[in-house]
mmCIF file of C-alpha atoms in Angstrom:
data_model
loop_
_atom_site.group_PDB
_atom_site.id
_atom_site.type_symbol
_atom_site.label_atom_id
_atom_site.label_comp_id
_atom_site.label_asym_id
_atom_site.label_seq_id
_atom_site.Cartn_x
_atom_site.Cartn_y
_atom_site.Cartn_z
ATOM 1 C CA MET A 5 -29.986 -0.288 -34.514
ATOM 2 C CA ILE A 6 -26.409 -0.755 -35.712
ATOM 3 C CA ARG A 7 -25.816 2.977 -35.584
ATOM 4 C CA ARG A 8 -26.810 3.103 -31.897
ATOM 5 C CA ILE A 9 -24.418 0.294 -31.029
ATOM 6 C CA THR A 10 -21.526 2.017 -32.773
ATOM 7 C CA VAL A 11 -22.281 5.232 -30.905
ATOM 8 C CA LEU A 12 -22.823 3.575 -27.532
ATOM 9 C CA PHE A 13 -19.757 1.341 -27.665
ATOM 10 C CA PRO A 14 -17.211 4.196 -27.956
ATOM 11 C CA ALA A 15 -19.068 6.111 -25.248
ATOM 12 C CA ALA A 16 -18.950 3.091 -22.932
ATOM 13 C CA ALA A 17 -15.265 2.535 -23.671
ATOM 14 C CA LEU A 18 -14.509 6.185 -22.932
ATOM 15 C CA ALA A 19 -16.466 6.021 -19.671
ATOM 16 C CA ALA A 20 -14.549 2.906 -18.619
ATOM 17 C CA CYS A 21 -11.248 4.677 -19.237
ATOM 18 C CA THR A 22 -12.203 7.665 -17.129
ATOM 19 C CA LEU A 23 -13.500 5.855 -14.054
ATOM 20 C CA PRO A 24 -11.898 7.070 -10.830
ATOM 21 C CA ALA A 25 -9.149 4.958 -9.286
ATOM 22 C CA ALA A 26 -10.087 2.490 -6.585
ATOM 23 C CA THR A 27 -10.516 4.222 -3.288
ATOM 24 C CA VAL A 28 -9.164 3.081 0.008
ATOM 25 C CA GLY A 29 -11.751 2.290 2.625
ATOM 26 C CA PRO A 30 -11.378 3.422 6.208
ATOM 27 C CA VAL A 31 -8.261 2.037 7.858
ATOM 28 C CA SER A 32 -8.809 0.659 11.340
ATOM 29 C CA GLN A 33 -6.749 -1.176 13.948
ATOM 30 C CA LEU A 34 -3.504 -0.006 12.358
ATOM 31 C CA GLN A 35 -0.419 -1.485 14.000
ATOM 32 C CA TRP A 36 3.285 -1.306 13.266
ATOM 33 C CA PHE A 37 5.904 -3.986 13.895
ATOM 34 C CA ALA A 38 9.613 -3.114 13.828
ATOM 35 C CA TYR A 39 11.972 -5.995 13.087
ATOM 36 C CA THR A 40 15.209 -3.993 13.139
ATOM 37 C CA ASP A 41 16.418 -1.143 15.327
ATOM 38 C CA ALA A 42 17.888 2.168 14.126
ATOM 39 C CA GLN A 43 21.284 0.491 13.625
ATOM 40 C CA GLY A 44 19.771 -2.325 11.541
ATOM 41 C CA GLN A 45 20.117 -4.950 14.273
ATOM 42 C CA ARG A 46 17.380 -7.581 14.497
ATOM 43 C CA ILE A 47 14.959 -7.119 17.387
ATOM 44 C CA LEU A 48 11.957 -9.037 18.662
ATOM 45 C CA ALA A 49 8.926 -7.471 17.003
ATOM 46 C CA ALA A 50 6.137 -6.266 19.244
ATOM 47 C CA PRO A 51 3.027 -4.531 17.891
ATOM 48 C CA LYS A 52 2.705 -0.809 18.430
ATOM 49 C CA THR A 53 -0.543 1.042 17.838
ATOM 50 C CA ALA A 54 -0.203 3.669 15.171
ATOM 51 C CA GLY A 55 -2.169 6.544 16.641
ATOM 52 C CA GLU A 56 -4.455 8.968 14.853
ATOM 53 C CA ALA A 57 -1.769 10.967 13.001
ATOM 54 C CA ARG A 58 -0.088 7.885 11.527
ATOM 55 C CA THR A 59 -3.427 6.309 10.640
ATOM 56 C CA LYS A 60 -4.464 9.439 8.731
ATOM 57 C CA ALA A 61 -1.065 9.675 7.010
ATOM 58 C CA TRP A 62 -1.084 5.956 6.135
ATOM 59 C CA GLN A 63 -4.580 6.128 4.671
ATOM 60 C CA GLY A 64 -3.499 9.059 2.478
ATOM 61 C CA TRP A 65 -0.362 7.190 1.424
ATOM 62 C CA LEU A 66 -2.405 4.098 0.521
ATOM 63 C CA GLN A 67 -4.833 6.193 -1.523
ATOM 64 C CA GLN A 68 -1.993 7.855 -3.414
ATOM 65 C CA HIS A 69 -0.127 4.631 -4.215
ATOM 66 C CA ARG A 70 -3.006 2.155 -4.653
ATOM 67 C CA SER A 71 -2.348 1.645 -8.374
ATOM 68 C CA ALA A 72 1.464 1.451 -8.092
ATOM 69 C CA TRP A 73 1.698 -2.145 -6.800
ATOM 70 C CA ARG A 74 3.024 -4.666 -9.332
ATOM 71 C CA GLN A 75 2.759 -8.438 -9.473
ATOM 72 C CA ASP A 76 6.279 -8.902 -10.784
ATOM 73 C CA ARG A 77 8.262 -12.111 -10.642
ATOM 74 C CA GLN A 78 11.497 -10.555 -9.386
ATOM 75 C CA PRO A 79 12.534 -11.909 -6.007
ATOM 76 C CA VAL A 80 12.397 -9.662 -2.975
ATOM 77 C CA THR A 81 15.539 -10.082 -0.898
ATOM 78 C CA GLY A 82 16.886 -8.660 2.307
ATOM 79 C CA PRO A 83 15.719 -8.615 5.894
ATOM 80 C CA THR A 84 12.255 -7.442 6.873
ATOM 81 C CA GLN A 85 12.627 -4.050 8.518
ATOM 82 C CA TRP A 86 9.024 -3.333 9.500
ATOM 83 C CA CYS A 87 5.432 -4.319 8.772
ATOM 84 C CA ALA A 88 2.141 -2.477 9.053
ATOM 85 C CA THR A 89 -1.141 -4.341 9.501
ATOM 86 C CA TRP A 90 -4.673 -2.972 9.473
ATOM 87 C CA LEU A 91 -8.261 -3.786 8.677
ATOM 88 C CA GLU A 92 -9.866 -2.377 5.568
ATOM 89 C CA ALA A 93 -13.446 -3.396 4.775
ATOM 90 C CA GLN A 94 -13.147 -6.066 7.496
ATOM 91 C CA ARG A 95 -10.179 -7.693 5.691
ATOM 92 C CA LYS A 96 -6.687 -7.835 7.131
ATOM 93 C CA GLN A 97 -4.100 -5.999 5.042
ATOM 94 C CA GLU A 98 -0.340 -6.100 5.509
ATOM 95 C CA VAL A 99 2.583 -4.204 4.000
ATOM 96 C CA CYS A 100 6.188 -5.006 4.889
ATOM 97 C CA ARG A 101 9.396 -3.173 4.084
ATOM 98 C CA ARG A 102 11.887 -5.766 2.956
ATOM 99 C CA GLY A 103 15.205 -4.795 1.448
ATOM 100 C CA GLY A 104 14.593 -1.893 -0.919
ATOM 101 C CA THR A 105 10.940 -2.729 -1.584
ATOM 102 C CA LEU A 106 7.514 -2.714 -0.021
ATOM 103 C CA VAL A 107 5.514 -5.928 -0.230
ATOM 104 C CA HIS A 108 1.719 -5.867 0.023
ATOM 105 C CA PHE A 109 0.485 -9.394 0.558
ATOM 106 C CA GLN A 110 -2.616 -8.764 -1.545
ATOM 107 C CA TYR A 111 -1.500 -6.338 -4.278
ATOM 108 C CA GLY A 112 2.160 -7.132 -4.981
ATOM 109 C CA VAL A 113 5.457 -5.277 -4.787
ATOM 110 C CA LEU A 114 6.232 -1.559 -4.822
ATOM 111 C CA ARG A 115 9.748 -0.560 -5.900
ATOM 112 C CA ASP A 116 9.245 3.214 -6.333
ATOM 113 C CA GLU A 117 11.929 4.813 -4.136
ATOM 114 C CA ALA A 118 9.952 8.016 -3.464
ATOM 115 C CA ALA A 119 6.885 6.036 -2.360
ATOM 116 C CA ILE A 120 9.031 3.805 -0.142
ATOM 117 C CA GLN A 121 10.670 6.821 1.492
ATOM 118 C CA ALA A 122 7.260 8.414 2.074
ATOM 119 C CA ALA A 123 6.068 5.225 3.796
ATOM 120 C CA GLN A 124 9.287 5.062 5.784
ATOM 121 C CA LYS A 125 8.720 8.650 6.936
ATOM 122 C CA ILE A 126 5.246 7.792 8.209
ATOM 123 C CA TRP A 127 6.597 5.031 10.406
ATOM 124 C CA LEU A 128 9.938 6.460 11.456
ATOM 125 C CA GLY A 129 9.439 10.207 11.017
ATOM 126 C CA TYR A 130 6.668 10.906 13.510
#
């Protein structure tokens, strides 16, 4: 009996370490709000629908960066440049670009410059 437990425990631990990363459910009702114009001037934000190409790109971006969000205690400063909102599994999700970071109101803060630029390209590059 003890031998089985010692064999099963390492196998279970190994299986837990190799589980696939959390997947992103289907993104629906994706909208984008711009808070600054191309020159960085504040504007009144109005929702814009994302369209099929942006929705597909955003879902891929979310899948790629799902595990990169951090719950750090460093303050996020600077003006909000844009926000994206969507439904995922019937729950509202929101990511905002503020200063040099992305803030996800459920998962935390993303400070990876390459990931931020990729998100920026989705919203401003299409």
